[in-house]
Tab-separated table of C-alpha atoms and ligand atoms in Angstrom:
chain	number	residue	atom	x	y	z
Y	149	MET	CA	-23.681	-2.039	-8.369
Y	150	SER	CA	-24.971	1.143	-9.940
Y	151	GLN	CA	-23.844	4.725	-10.281
Y	152	LEU	CA	-25.960	7.059	-8.123
Y	153	GLY	CA	-24.467	10.208	-9.521
Y	154	PRO	CA	-21.364	12.270	-8.986
Y	155	GLY	CA	-19.491	11.141	-5.941
Y	156	PHE	CA	-21.335	7.986	-4.927
Y	157	VAL	CA	-21.604	4.324	-5.895
Y	158	SER	CA	-24.378	2.253	-4.328
Y	159	ASP	CA	-24.281	-1.370	-3.156
Y	160	PRO	CA	-20.507	-1.848	-3.281
Y	161	TYR	CA	-20.379	-4.972	-1.122
Y	162	GLU	CA	-20.065	-8.519	-2.406
Y	163	VAL	CA	-20.669	-11.015	0.387
Y	164	ILE	CA	-19.003	-14.362	-0.250
Y	165	ASP	CA	-19.159	-15.628	3.344
Y	166	GLU	CA	-21.882	-14.459	5.735
Y	167	ARG	CA	-19.190	-13.349	8.214
Y	168	PHE	CA	-18.454	-10.465	5.845
Y	169	ALA	CA	-21.897	-8.969	6.433
Y	170	SER	CA	-20.835	-7.843	9.915
Y	171	VAL	CA	-18.081	-5.596	8.535
Y	172	GLU	CA	-20.368	-3.645	6.212
Y	173	GLY	CA	-20.830	0.026	7.069
Y	174	ASP	CA	-21.903	2.813	4.714
Y	175	SER	CA	-24.281	1.673	2.002
Y	176	ARG	CA	-22.513	3.843	-0.528
Y	177	LEU	CA	-18.950	4.218	-1.660
Y	178	GLU	CA	-17.934	7.868	-1.836
Y	179	ARG	CA	-15.737	9.146	-4.643
Y	180	LEU	CA	-13.489	11.809	-3.117
Y	181	PHE	CA	-11.398	12.713	-6.159
Y	182	ASP	CA	-11.059	11.663	-9.761
Y	183	GLY	CA	-8.114	13.260	-11.476
Y	184	CYS	CA	-5.175	10.912	-11.207
Y	185	ARG	CA	-3.531	9.045	-14.031
Y	186	TRP	CA	-2.602	6.137	-11.735
Y	187	ALA	CA	-3.448	6.581	-8.061
Y	188	GLU	CA	-1.332	4.742	-5.485
Y	189	GLY	CA	0.312	5.054	-2.093
Y	190	PRO	CA	-2.496	6.153	0.271
Y	191	VAL	CA	-1.257	7.383	3.659
Y	192	TYR	CA	-3.664	8.689	6.291
Y	193	VAL	CA	-2.131	11.285	8.624
Y	194	PRO	CA	-4.202	11.341	11.835
Y	195	ALA	CA	-2.469	14.403	13.316
Y	196	GLY	CA	-3.654	16.532	10.389
Y	197	ARG	CA	-6.721	14.515	9.387
Y	198	TYR	CA	-5.669	14.317	5.770
Y	199	LEU	CA	-4.950	11.642	3.208
Y	200	LEU	CA	-1.875	11.664	1.007
Y	201	PHE	CA	-1.893	9.670	-2.216
Y	202	SER	CA	0.449	9.346	-5.164
Y	203	ASP	CA	-0.375	10.142	-8.778
Y	204	ILE	CA	2.642	8.345	-10.159
Y	205	PRO	CA	2.682	9.194	-13.915
Y	206	ASN	CA	1.938	12.839	-13.100
Y	207	ASP	CA	4.891	12.851	-10.705
Y	208	ARG	CA	3.018	14.265	-7.735
Y	209	ILE	CA	1.706	13.457	-4.273
Y	210	MET	CA	-1.799	14.759	-3.595
Y	211	ARG	CA	-3.438	15.736	-0.306
Y	212	TRP	CA	-7.134	15.377	0.520
Y	213	ASP	CA	-8.311	17.254	3.614
Y	214	GLU	CA	-10.786	15.271	5.709
Y	215	CYS	CA	-12.135	18.412	7.392
Y	216	THR	CA	-12.860	20.450	4.267
Y	217	GLY	CA	-12.806	17.953	1.391
Y	218	ALA	CA	-10.286	20.128	-0.434
Y	219	VAL	CA	-7.720	18.430	-2.671
Y	220	GLY	CA	-4.391	19.939	-3.603
Y	221	VAL	CA	-0.840	19.048	-4.508
Y	222	PHE	CA	1.352	18.066	-1.567
Y	223	ARG	CA	4.627	17.538	-3.469
Y	224	THR	CA	5.708	17.823	-7.086
Y	225	PRO	CA	7.932	16.633	-8.520
Y	226	SER	CA	7.696	13.621	-6.254
Y	227	ARG	CA	10.291	11.554	-8.127
Y	228	HIS	CA	7.320	9.391	-9.112
Y	229	THR	CA	6.581	8.370	-5.537
Y	230	ASN	CA	4.555	5.177	-5.223
Y	231	GLY	CA	3.755	3.609	-1.829
Y	232	GLY	CA	4.184	5.188	1.566
Y	233	THR	CA	3.501	4.873	5.258
Y	234	LEU	CA	4.111	6.674	8.545
Y	235	ASP	CA	6.886	5.634	10.875
Y	236	ARG	CA	6.458	5.385	14.649
Y	237	GLU	CA	7.117	9.116	15.033
Y	238	GLY	CA	4.484	10.032	12.462
Y	239	ARG	CA	6.988	10.877	9.733
Y	240	LEU	CA	6.180	10.097	6.112
Y	241	VAL	CA	8.219	7.287	4.537
Y	242	SER	CA	8.024	7.182	0.734
Y	243	CYS	CA	9.055	4.851	-2.095
Y	244	GLU	CA	10.363	6.878	-5.028
Y	245	HIS	CA	10.320	5.228	-8.451
Y	246	SER	CA	12.548	7.655	-10.346
Y	247	GLY	CA	14.531	8.574	-7.241
Y	248	ARG	CA	15.095	4.807	-6.951
Y	249	ARG	CA	15.156	5.197	-3.204
Y	250	VAL	CA	13.175	5.190	0.030
Y	251	THR	CA	13.039	8.515	1.852
Y	252	ARG	CA	11.712	9.919	5.102
Y	253	THR	CA	10.163	13.377	5.349
Y	254	GLU	CA	11.357	14.916	8.598
Y	255	HIS	CA	9.181	17.098	10.810
Y	256	ASP	CA	10.854	20.188	9.321
Y	257	GLY	CA	10.056	19.024	5.776
Y	258	SER	CA	13.572	17.996	4.782
Y	259	LEU	CA	14.188	14.571	3.229
Y	260	THR	CA	16.446	11.835	4.571
Y	261	VAL	CA	17.456	8.962	2.286
Y	262	LEU	CA	16.851	5.647	4.068
Y	263	ALA	CA	17.905	3.324	1.231
Y	264	ASP	CA	19.043	3.820	-2.360
Y	265	ARG	CA	21.517	1.015	-2.960
Y	266	TYR	CA	22.168	-2.587	-2.148
Y	267	ASP	CA	25.735	-3.870	-2.327
Y	268	GLY	CA	26.737	-0.693	-4.172
Y	269	LYS	CA	24.067	-1.105	-6.880
Y	270	ARG	CA	21.068	1.189	-7.326
Y	271	LEU	CA	17.684	-0.137	-6.327
Y	272	ASN	CA	15.150	-0.752	-9.137
Y	273	SER	CA	12.123	1.325	-8.078
Y	274	PRO	CA	10.852	0.828	-4.520
Y	275	ASN	CA	7.112	0.160	-4.539
Y	276	ASP	CA	5.661	-0.165	-1.055
Y	277	VAL	CA	6.908	0.085	2.515
Y	278	VAL	CA	6.033	-0.744	6.104
Y	279	VAL	CA	7.722	0.144	9.391
Y	280	LYS	CA	8.100	-2.397	12.196
Y	281	SER	CA	7.823	-1.334	15.845
Y	282	ASP	CA	11.597	-1.691	16.266
Y	283	GLY	CA	12.050	1.066	13.681
Y	284	SER	CA	13.221	-1.183	10.844
Y	285	ILE	CA	11.980	-0.255	7.358
Y	286	TRP	CA	10.718	-3.055	5.083
Y	287	PHE	CA	10.133	-2.418	1.386
Y	288	THR	CA	9.630	-4.155	-1.950
Y	289	ASP	CA	11.652	-3.332	-5.067
Y	290	PRO	CA	10.039	-4.532	-8.318
Y	291	SER	CA	10.968	-2.980	-11.673
Y	292	TYR	CA	7.778	-1.096	-12.612
Y	293	GLY	CA	9.492	2.285	-12.340
Y	294	ILE	CA	12.358	1.348	-14.669
Y	295	ASP	CA	10.465	-0.862	-17.157
Y	296	THR	CA	9.196	2.174	-19.112
Y	297	ASP	CA	9.193	5.962	-18.963
Y	298	TYR	CA	5.575	6.037	-17.745
Y	299	GLU	CA	5.940	5.602	-13.968
Y	300	GLY	CA	9.584	6.629	-13.747
Y	301	TYR	CA	12.539	6.479	-16.122
Y	302	ARG	CA	13.465	3.450	-18.190
Y	303	ALA	CA	16.710	1.818	-17.086
Y	304	GLU	CA	18.402	-1.521	-16.748
Y	305	SER	CA	18.213	-3.192	-13.354
Y	306	GLU	CA	21.607	-2.945	-11.691
Y	307	ILE	CA	20.718	-5.568	-9.102
Y	308	GLY	CA	19.241	-7.964	-11.653
Y	309	GLY	CA	16.329	-9.109	-9.484
Y	310	CYS	CA	13.249	-7.867	-7.660
Y	311	HIS	CA	13.683	-8.414	-3.939
Y	312	VAL	CA	12.281	-7.531	-0.539
Y	313	TYR	CA	14.549	-5.493	1.749
Y	314	ARG	CA	14.891	-4.546	5.380
Y	315	VAL	CA	16.700	-1.406	6.539
Y	316	ASP	CA	18.304	-1.838	9.908
Y	317	PRO	CA	16.901	0.531	12.552
Y	318	SER	CA	20.290	1.396	14.031
Y	319	GLY	CA	22.969	1.456	11.367
Y	320	GLY	CA	20.782	1.958	8.322
Y	321	ALA	CA	22.220	-1.067	6.512
Y	322	CYS	CA	20.012	-2.541	3.781
Y	323	HIS	CA	19.545	-6.333	3.736
Y	324	ILE	CA	17.673	-8.682	1.390
Y	325	VAL	CA	15.042	-10.605	3.357
Y	326	ALA	CA	13.435	-12.390	0.397
Y	327	ASP	CA	14.935	-13.015	-3.049
Y	328	ASP	CA	12.454	-15.504	-4.474
Y	329	PHE	CA	9.851	-13.041	-5.761
Y	330	VAL	CA	9.113	-12.105	-9.367
Y	331	ARG	CA	7.382	-8.755	-8.692
Y	332	PRO	CA	7.077	-8.160	-4.920
Y	333	ASN	CA	4.551	-5.445	-4.209
Y	334	GLY	CA	2.265	-4.707	-1.212
Y	335	LEU	CA	3.277	-5.893	2.256
Y	336	ALA	CA	1.814	-5.833	5.762
Y	337	PHE	CA	2.676	-7.162	9.221
Y	338	SER	CA	0.278	-9.027	11.479
Y	339	ALA	CA	-0.633	-7.325	14.766
Y	340	ASP	CA	2.041	-9.229	16.720
Y	341	GLU	CA	4.568	-8.731	13.883
Y	342	ARG	CA	5.242	-12.471	13.883
Y	343	ARG	CA	3.947	-12.745	10.326
Y	344	LEU	CA	4.619	-10.677	7.240
Y	345	PHE	CA	2.340	-10.873	4.203
Y	346	ILE	CA	3.795	-9.940	0.814
Y	347	ALA	CA	2.025	-9.820	-2.559
Y	348	ASP	CA	3.759	-11.028	-5.713
Y	349	THR	CA	1.898	-9.283	-8.506
Y	350	ARG	CA	3.374	-11.407	-11.313
Y	351	VAL	CA	2.663	-14.748	-9.645
Y	352	ASN	CA	-0.557	-13.125	-8.431
Y	353	HIS	CA	-0.654	-14.477	-4.940
Y	354	ILE	CA	0.072	-13.379	-1.374
Y	355	ARG	CA	2.537	-15.294	0.746
Y	356	GLY	CA	2.746	-15.265	4.533
Y	357	PHE	CA	6.160	-15.539	6.245
Y	358	ASP	CA	7.228	-16.142	9.822
Y	359	VAL	CA	9.306	-13.241	11.155
Y	360	ALA	CA	12.173	-13.936	13.581
Y	361	ASP	CA	13.333	-11.404	16.172
Y	362	ASP	CA	16.443	-10.661	14.095
Y	363	GLY	CA	14.294	-9.909	11.024
Y	364	ALA	CA	14.845	-13.201	9.195
Y	365	LEU	CA	11.878	-14.525	7.208
Y	366	SER	CA	11.076	-18.222	7.014
Y	367	ASN	CA	8.354	-20.692	6.146
Y	368	GLY	CA	6.907	-18.617	3.320
Y	369	ARG	CA	3.717	-20.226	2.070
Y	370	GLU	CA	0.861	-19.179	-0.139
Y	371	PHE	CA	-1.872	-17.381	1.783
Y	372	ALA	CA	-4.252	-16.431	-1.027
Y	373	ARG	CA	-4.483	-16.330	-4.811
Y	374	CYS	CA	-6.100	-13.475	-6.695
Y	375	SER	CA	-9.409	-14.292	-8.410
Y	376	ASN	CA	-9.847	-11.010	-10.288
Y	377	GLY	CA	-7.098	-8.805	-11.704
Y	378	VAL	CA	-3.849	-8.714	-9.750
Y	379	PHE	CA	-2.876	-8.183	-6.126
Y	380	ASP	CA	-1.123	-4.945	-5.189
Y	381	GLY	CA	-1.361	-3.115	-1.823
Y	382	LEU	CA	-2.277	-4.889	1.450
Y	383	ARG	CA	-3.526	-3.894	4.921
Y	384	LEU	CA	-4.785	-5.777	7.967
Y	385	ASP	CA	-7.596	-4.913	10.329
Y	386	GLU	CA	-7.619	-5.321	14.118
Y	387	ASP	CA	-9.285	-8.726	13.890
Y	388	GLY	CA	-6.610	-10.138	11.603
Y	389	ARG	CA	-8.503	-9.963	8.318
Y	390	LEU	CA	-6.310	-9.128	5.354
Y	391	TRP	CA	-7.574	-6.585	2.805
Y	392	ALA	CA	-5.947	-6.648	-0.623
Y	393	ALA	CA	-6.149	-4.452	-3.716
Y	394	ALA	CA	-7.370	-6.444	-6.738
Y	395	GLY	CA	-8.991	-5.965	-10.122
Y	396	ASP	CA	-12.625	-5.427	-9.182
Y	397	GLY	CA	-12.152	-3.863	-5.772
Y	398	VAL	CA	-10.711	-4.640	-2.356
Y	399	HIS	CA	-10.764	-8.340	-1.431
Y	400	CYS	CA	-11.158	-9.329	2.227
Y	401	PHE	CA	-9.645	-12.573	3.536
Y	402	ASP	CA	-10.110	-14.254	6.906
Y	403	THR	CA	-7.099	-15.222	9.007
Y	404	GLY	CA	-6.864	-18.542	7.184
Y	405	GLY	CA	-6.789	-16.983	3.717
Y	406	ALA	CA	-10.418	-17.608	2.695
Y	407	LEU	CA	-11.987	-14.851	0.584
Y	408	ILE	CA	-15.043	-13.714	2.548
Y	409	GLY	CA	-16.106	-10.600	0.656
Y	410	LYS	CA	-15.247	-7.588	-1.456
Y	411	VAL	CA	-15.719	-3.850	-1.555
Y	412	ARG	CA	-16.198	-3.405	-5.277
Y	413	VAL	CA	-15.343	-0.322	-7.314
Y	414	PRO	CA	-16.520	0.485	-10.861
Y	415	ASP	CA	-13.027	1.446	-12.066
Y	416	PRO	CA	-10.680	-0.884	-13.973
Y	417	ALA	CA	-8.436	-1.753	-11.010
Y	418	VAL	CA	-7.553	-0.999	-7.404
Y	419	SER	CA	-3.889	-0.409	-6.586
Y	420	ASN	CA	-3.856	0.196	-2.860
Y	421	LEU	CA	-5.818	0.973	0.290
Y	422	VAL	CA	-5.433	2.317	3.810
Y	423	PHE	CA	-7.590	2.509	6.929
Y	424	GLY	CA	-7.983	6.083	8.118
Y	425	GLY	CA	-10.104	8.504	10.025
Y	426	PRO	CA	-9.364	9.054	13.719
Y	427	LYS	CA	-10.769	5.559	14.481
Y	428	ARG	CA	-9.293	3.864	11.392
Y	429	ASN	CA	-12.778	2.698	10.447
Y	430	ARG	CA	-12.762	4.519	7.126
Y	431	LEU	CA	-11.322	2.580	4.208
Y	432	PHE	CA	-9.588	4.709	1.558
Y	433	ILE	CA	-9.143	3.120	-1.858
Y	434	CYS	CA	-6.922	4.114	-4.785
Y	435	ALA	CA	-8.726	2.935	-7.928
Y	436	THR	CA	-6.956	3.805	-11.187
Y	437	THR	CA	-7.827	7.529	-11.587
Y	438	ALA	CA	-10.041	7.874	-8.512
Y	439	ILE	CA	-9.927	7.913	-4.707
Y	440	TYR	CA	-12.854	6.379	-2.807
Y	441	SER	CA	-13.750	5.987	0.841
Y	442	ILE	CA	-16.266	4.026	2.853
Y	443	HIS	CA	-16.884	3.640	6.602
Y	444	LEU	CA	-16.849	0.028	7.815
Y	445	HIS	CA	-17.812	-1.625	11.099
Y	446	ILE	CA	-14.243	-2.746	11.718
Y	447	ASN	CA	-11.039	-0.867	12.523
Y	448	GLY	CA	-7.782	-1.027	10.652
Y	449	LEU	CA	-4.647	-2.117	12.433
Y	450	ALA	CA	-2.817	0.862	13.913
Y	451	LEU	CA	0.361	1.760	12.074
Y	452	LEU	CA	1.704	4.004	14.810
D	664	MG	MG1	2.111	-1.281	-5.119
């Protein structure tokens, strides 16, 4: 891997299994922006052809325009927003560290609080979120936003643990679906929503769970362990491969959990990723201070 100059990194692929060669697209990784303190939370908005991403310590959400390449501030203060996604109506759902809540941005721009407490106690600092096709909201709640004043505001955990939650689609009630994590982080459903993958950054592995119709998780077992850095954000592609943020880039696993290849970045760590572009064949990567993209010969799983 070598630096070609401003904006591009050549030869980013690391092929571990020959099956990975078929997913390779662009020969160069493109640096779109480099001005974050800690980039996270990439959300591609197909209706506007733009990418939103969080710059957590700087308390802002940024917006990169796919049509013009322009970058600007989308929201500040953002209450140290971390991860986000779109719901089935294309509305932005955000995890706020210092807001200690999960919110939805309505079509008119107003905010609706989806979850801020469990059993009367404030959440720690929601980290990442996914929306199931039934409208339920699933999010992780580690303590990174209350551990220090860097990515939020230091505070004691009221709940006393770092859990995974599900917000009911009808009544809005917030339930714990997994309480045996140390630092739950990125999460992603399989295409049929029968499996949910969740990263535990402290244990540094990804577990896969069976998902029942009523939202109960069972049979959690280790899917993959991280071989470089730590796991953070996760996404799946249409063929069932799982793509995970790690220390040296984005790691790609086959459906059985075997590491088949990497898209490597020169920065210290990758926090998160999303498939975007109108065909979802463009991988966007949040890597410490920078945002990268690369076209691949696969398509990300549709989130809408
Ligand atoms: Mg995260």
